[in-house]
Short mmCIF file of N, CA and C in Angstrom, two decimals:
data_model
loop_
_atom_site.label_atom_id
_atom_site.label_comp_id
_atom_site.label_asym_id
_atom_site.label_seq_id
_atom_site.Cartn_x
_atom_site.Cartn_y
_atom_site.Cartn_z
N UNK A 11 0.85 -1.17 0.00
CA UNK A 11 0.00 0.00 0.00
C UNK A 11 0.90 1.24 0.00
N UNK A 12 0.69 2.14 -0.95
CA UNK A 12 1.53 3.34 -1.03
C UNK A 12 1.02 4.42 -0.07
N UNK A 13 1.76 5.51 0.02
CA UNK A 13 1.44 6.58 0.98
C UNK A 13 0.08 7.19 0.72
N UNK A 14 -0.28 7.39 -0.53
CA UNK A 14 -1.58 7.98 -0.85
C UNK A 14 -2.72 7.07 -0.40
N UNK A 15 -2.59 5.77 -0.66
CA UNK A 15 -3.63 4.82 -0.24
C UNK A 15 -3.76 4.76 1.27
N UNK A 16 -2.62 4.83 1.98
CA UNK A 16 -2.66 4.84 3.46
C UNK A 16 -3.36 6.09 3.96
N UNK A 17 -3.08 7.24 3.33
CA UNK A 17 -3.71 8.49 3.72
C UNK A 17 -5.22 8.41 3.53
N UNK A 18 -5.66 7.94 2.39
CA UNK A 18 -7.10 7.81 2.12
C UNK A 18 -7.74 6.84 3.11
N UNK A 19 -7.07 5.73 3.39
CA UNK A 19 -7.60 4.76 4.35
C UNK A 19 -7.72 5.37 5.74
N UNK A 20 -6.73 6.16 6.14
CA UNK A 20 -6.74 6.82 7.45
C UNK A 20 -7.90 7.82 7.53
N UNK A 21 -8.12 8.58 6.48
CA UNK A 21 -9.22 9.54 6.46
C UNK A 21 -10.56 8.81 6.56
N UNK A 22 -10.70 7.72 5.81
CA UNK A 22 -11.94 6.95 5.87
C UNK A 22 -12.16 6.34 7.25
N UNK A 23 -11.10 5.81 7.86
CA UNK A 23 -11.21 5.24 9.21
C UNK A 23 -11.62 6.30 10.22
N UNK A 24 -11.00 7.48 10.14
CA UNK A 24 -11.34 8.57 11.06
C UNK A 24 -12.79 9.00 10.89
N UNK A 25 -13.24 9.08 9.65
CA UNK A 25 -14.63 9.47 9.38
C UNK A 25 -15.61 8.45 9.95
N UNK A 26 -15.34 7.16 9.73
CA UNK A 26 -16.20 6.11 10.26
C UNK A 26 -16.23 6.13 11.78
N UNK A 27 -15.07 6.32 12.41
CA UNK A 27 -14.99 6.37 13.87
C UNK A 27 -15.82 7.52 14.41
N UNK A 28 -15.73 8.68 13.77
CA UNK A 28 -16.50 9.86 14.20
C UNK A 28 -17.99 9.62 14.02
N UNK A 29 -18.39 9.02 12.90
CA UNK A 29 -19.81 8.75 12.63
C UNK A 29 -20.41 7.78 13.64
N UNK A 30 -19.58 6.88 14.17
CA UNK A 30 -20.05 5.90 15.16
C UNK A 30 -20.00 6.45 16.58
N UNK A 31 -19.62 7.74 16.73
CA UNK A 31 -19.57 8.35 18.06
C UNK A 31 -18.24 8.21 18.75
N UNK A 32 -17.23 7.72 18.04
CA UNK A 32 -15.91 7.56 18.61
C UNK A 32 -15.11 8.86 18.55
N UNK A 33 -13.86 8.77 18.95
CA UNK A 33 -12.99 9.94 18.99
C UNK A 33 -11.75 9.70 18.16
N UNK A 34 -11.32 10.74 17.47
CA UNK A 34 -10.06 10.72 16.73
C UNK A 34 -8.96 11.46 17.49
N UNK A 35 -9.33 12.06 18.60
CA UNK A 35 -8.39 12.81 19.44
C UNK A 35 -8.99 12.93 20.83
N UNK A 36 -8.17 13.31 21.79
CA UNK A 36 -8.66 13.58 23.14
C UNK A 36 -8.94 15.07 23.23
N UNK A 37 -10.20 15.46 23.45
CA UNK A 37 -10.57 16.87 23.42
C UNK A 37 -9.85 17.70 24.49
N UNK A 38 -9.66 18.98 24.16
CA UNK A 38 -8.99 19.92 25.06
C UNK A 38 -9.88 20.32 26.22
N UNK A 39 -11.13 20.59 25.93
CA UNK A 39 -12.06 20.99 26.98
C UNK A 39 -12.35 22.47 27.02
N UNK A 40 -11.73 23.24 26.14
CA UNK A 40 -12.01 24.67 26.03
C UNK A 40 -12.65 24.91 24.68
N UNK A 41 -13.94 25.23 24.67
CA UNK A 41 -14.70 25.30 23.42
C UNK A 41 -14.08 26.24 22.40
N UNK A 42 -13.75 27.47 22.77
CA UNK A 42 -13.18 28.43 21.81
C UNK A 42 -11.79 28.01 21.36
N UNK A 43 -11.01 27.46 22.25
CA UNK A 43 -9.64 27.03 21.94
C UNK A 43 -9.66 25.85 20.96
N UNK A 44 -10.70 25.00 21.05
CA UNK A 44 -10.78 23.84 20.18
C UNK A 44 -11.00 24.21 18.71
N UNK A 45 -11.39 25.47 18.44
CA UNK A 45 -11.47 25.92 17.05
C UNK A 45 -10.08 25.93 16.40
N UNK A 46 -9.04 26.09 17.22
CA UNK A 46 -7.67 26.18 16.73
C UNK A 46 -6.87 24.90 16.99
N UNK A 47 -7.18 24.24 18.08
CA UNK A 47 -6.46 23.03 18.47
C UNK A 47 -7.49 22.05 19.04
N UNK A 48 -7.89 21.04 18.26
CA UNK A 48 -8.98 20.17 18.70
C UNK A 48 -8.64 19.31 19.90
N UNK A 49 -7.39 18.88 20.02
CA UNK A 49 -7.00 18.05 21.14
C UNK A 49 -5.77 17.23 20.85
N UNK A 50 -5.51 16.29 21.76
CA UNK A 50 -4.34 15.43 21.65
C UNK A 50 -4.60 14.36 20.60
N UNK A 51 -3.79 14.35 19.55
CA UNK A 51 -3.95 13.43 18.45
C UNK A 51 -2.89 12.34 18.56
N UNK A 52 -3.30 11.09 18.36
CA UNK A 52 -2.39 9.95 18.47
C UNK A 52 -1.19 10.12 17.55
N UNK A 53 -0.03 9.78 18.08
CA UNK A 53 1.24 9.80 17.34
C UNK A 53 1.59 11.17 16.79
N UNK A 54 1.28 12.21 17.54
CA UNK A 54 1.64 13.55 17.09
C UNK A 54 2.41 14.27 18.20
N UNK A 55 3.11 15.28 17.79
CA UNK A 55 3.85 16.12 18.73
C UNK A 55 3.12 17.44 18.87
N UNK A 56 3.18 18.01 20.07
CA UNK A 56 2.58 19.32 20.30
C UNK A 56 3.65 20.21 20.91
N UNK A 57 3.83 21.38 20.33
CA UNK A 57 4.80 22.34 20.84
C UNK A 57 4.05 23.62 21.17
N UNK A 58 4.18 24.08 22.40
CA UNK A 58 3.55 25.33 22.84
C UNK A 58 4.64 26.40 22.83
N UNK A 59 4.41 27.49 22.12
CA UNK A 59 5.39 28.57 22.09
C UNK A 59 4.71 29.90 22.43
N UNK A 60 5.42 30.72 23.18
CA UNK A 60 4.96 32.06 23.54
C UNK A 60 6.07 32.70 24.36
N UNK A 61 5.87 33.93 24.76
CA UNK A 61 6.85 34.61 25.60
C UNK A 61 6.94 33.92 26.96
N UNK A 62 8.04 34.17 27.66
CA UNK A 62 8.21 33.54 28.96
C UNK A 62 7.24 34.16 29.98
N UNK A 63 6.79 33.32 30.89
CA UNK A 63 5.94 33.79 31.97
C UNK A 63 4.47 33.94 31.65
N UNK A 64 4.01 33.42 30.50
CA UNK A 64 2.60 33.60 30.14
C UNK A 64 1.75 32.38 30.46
N UNK A 65 2.34 31.30 30.98
CA UNK A 65 1.56 30.14 31.41
C UNK A 65 1.59 28.94 30.48
N UNK A 66 2.60 28.84 29.62
CA UNK A 66 2.69 27.69 28.71
C UNK A 66 2.79 26.37 29.47
N UNK A 67 3.60 26.35 30.50
CA UNK A 67 3.80 25.11 31.25
C UNK A 67 2.53 24.68 31.95
N UNK A 68 1.86 25.61 32.61
CA UNK A 68 0.59 25.29 33.29
C UNK A 68 -0.45 24.82 32.29
N UNK A 69 -0.55 25.51 31.15
CA UNK A 69 -1.52 25.14 30.13
C UNK A 69 -1.21 23.75 29.58
N UNK A 70 0.04 23.48 29.28
CA UNK A 70 0.39 22.18 28.72
C UNK A 70 0.16 21.06 29.73
N UNK A 71 0.47 21.29 31.01
CA UNK A 71 0.19 20.27 32.03
C UNK A 71 -1.30 20.01 32.13
N UNK A 72 -2.09 21.07 32.08
CA UNK A 72 -3.54 20.91 32.19
C UNK A 72 -4.11 20.15 31.00
N UNK A 73 -3.73 20.57 29.79
CA UNK A 73 -4.30 19.95 28.58
C UNK A 73 -3.71 18.57 28.34
N UNK A 74 -2.40 18.44 28.47
CA UNK A 74 -1.73 17.20 28.07
C UNK A 74 -1.72 16.13 29.16
N UNK A 75 -1.96 16.50 30.39
CA UNK A 75 -1.97 15.51 31.47
C UNK A 75 -3.35 15.43 32.12
N UNK A 76 -3.79 16.53 32.73
CA UNK A 76 -5.04 16.51 33.49
C UNK A 76 -6.24 16.17 32.63
N UNK A 77 -6.39 16.84 31.49
CA UNK A 77 -7.54 16.57 30.62
C UNK A 77 -7.47 15.18 30.02
N UNK A 78 -6.27 14.70 29.71
CA UNK A 78 -6.11 13.35 29.18
C UNK A 78 -6.51 12.32 30.23
N UNK A 79 -6.07 12.51 31.48
CA UNK A 79 -6.44 11.59 32.56
C UNK A 79 -7.94 11.59 32.79
N UNK A 80 -8.57 12.77 32.74
CA UNK A 80 -10.03 12.84 32.89
C UNK A 80 -10.73 12.09 31.76
N UNK A 81 -10.25 12.26 30.55
CA UNK A 81 -10.85 11.59 29.39
C UNK A 81 -10.69 10.08 29.50
N UNK A 82 -9.52 9.62 29.89
CA UNK A 82 -9.26 8.19 30.00
C UNK A 82 -10.10 7.57 31.12
N UNK A 83 -10.36 8.32 32.16
CA UNK A 83 -11.22 7.83 33.25
C UNK A 83 -12.61 7.49 32.71
N UNK A 84 -13.12 8.30 31.79
CA UNK A 84 -14.44 8.07 31.20
C UNK A 84 -14.39 7.11 30.01
N UNK A 85 -13.21 6.87 29.44
CA UNK A 85 -13.03 6.00 28.27
C UNK A 85 -11.86 5.05 28.54
N UNK A 86 -12.06 4.05 29.40
CA UNK A 86 -10.94 3.17 29.80
C UNK A 86 -10.34 2.34 28.68
N UNK A 87 -11.02 2.28 27.53
CA UNK A 87 -10.46 1.53 26.40
C UNK A 87 -9.28 2.24 25.77
N UNK A 88 -9.12 3.52 26.07
CA UNK A 88 -8.01 4.31 25.53
C UNK A 88 -6.82 4.20 26.47
N UNK A 89 -5.69 3.86 25.92
CA UNK A 89 -4.46 3.68 26.71
C UNK A 89 -3.39 4.65 26.20
N UNK A 90 -3.39 5.89 26.69
CA UNK A 90 -2.42 6.87 26.18
C UNK A 90 -1.01 6.62 26.71
N UNK A 91 -0.04 7.00 25.91
CA UNK A 91 1.35 7.03 26.34
C UNK A 91 1.79 8.49 26.22
N UNK A 92 2.14 9.08 27.35
CA UNK A 92 2.52 10.49 27.38
C UNK A 92 3.96 10.57 27.86
N UNK A 93 4.79 11.21 27.07
CA UNK A 93 6.19 11.40 27.44
C UNK A 93 6.39 12.88 27.75
N UNK A 94 6.87 13.16 28.95
CA UNK A 94 7.06 14.54 29.39
C UNK A 94 8.55 14.77 29.62
N UNK A 95 9.03 15.88 29.11
CA UNK A 95 10.42 16.29 29.33
C UNK A 95 10.39 17.71 29.82
N UNK A 96 10.59 17.90 31.11
CA UNK A 96 10.52 19.23 31.71
C UNK A 96 11.92 19.71 32.10
N UNK A 97 12.25 20.91 31.69
CA UNK A 97 13.54 21.50 32.05
C UNK A 97 13.43 22.37 33.31
N UNK A 98 12.21 22.65 33.74
CA UNK A 98 12.05 23.60 34.84
C UNK A 98 11.61 22.99 36.15
N UNK A 99 11.01 21.80 36.15
CA UNK A 99 10.51 21.19 37.37
C UNK A 99 11.13 19.81 37.59
N UNK A 100 11.30 19.46 38.87
CA UNK A 100 11.71 18.10 39.17
C UNK A 100 10.49 17.19 38.99
N UNK A 101 10.74 15.90 39.03
CA UNK A 101 9.65 14.94 38.88
C UNK A 101 8.61 15.13 39.99
N UNK A 102 9.06 15.34 41.22
CA UNK A 102 8.15 15.52 42.35
C UNK A 102 7.33 16.80 42.20
N UNK A 103 7.97 17.88 41.78
CA UNK A 103 7.26 19.14 41.59
C UNK A 103 6.21 19.02 40.48
N UNK A 104 6.55 18.31 39.43
CA UNK A 104 5.64 18.13 38.31
C UNK A 104 4.39 17.36 38.76
N UNK A 105 4.60 16.25 39.47
CA UNK A 105 3.49 15.45 39.97
C UNK A 105 2.68 16.23 40.98
N UNK A 106 3.34 16.98 41.86
CA UNK A 106 2.63 17.78 42.86
C UNK A 106 1.75 18.83 42.20
N UNK A 107 2.23 19.45 41.14
CA UNK A 107 1.44 20.45 40.43
C UNK A 107 0.18 19.83 39.84
N UNK A 108 0.30 18.64 39.26
CA UNK A 108 -0.86 17.96 38.69
C UNK A 108 -1.83 17.57 39.79
N UNK A 109 -1.33 17.04 40.88
CA UNK A 109 -2.21 16.66 41.99
C UNK A 109 -2.93 17.87 42.57
N UNK A 110 -2.23 18.99 42.70
CA UNK A 110 -2.87 20.19 43.23
C UNK A 110 -3.99 20.68 42.31
N UNK A 111 -3.78 20.60 41.01
CA UNK A 111 -4.84 21.06 40.10
C UNK A 111 -6.02 20.09 40.15
N UNK A 112 -5.78 18.81 40.36
CA UNK A 112 -6.87 17.84 40.49
C UNK A 112 -7.64 18.07 41.79
N UNK A 113 -6.93 18.39 42.86
CA UNK A 113 -7.58 18.62 44.16
C UNK A 113 -8.37 19.92 44.15
N UNK A 114 -7.92 20.88 43.36
CA UNK A 114 -8.60 22.17 43.29
C UNK A 114 -9.95 21.98 42.63
#
């Protein structure tokens, strides 16, 4: 199967999944923001860029971890693999931040 045929097959699969009420991505949870970024898509990379101090890290933790965990709780058939590489927080600080947002 060549690249074009795989692309067409992928589009058809995504369309069928959506028509059956399934998901092609994990939704972000912000209605207006989803016009620009629908959610976490399987096998894709997401890069957040902006000036320093505007909340990129908090936003990415919320969307890429908290919202994904909430979605998986309601859809246990989905088994996400999330790889996080943080230059600013230790592992304990990162987990504590997520737990605090969940407790809030």
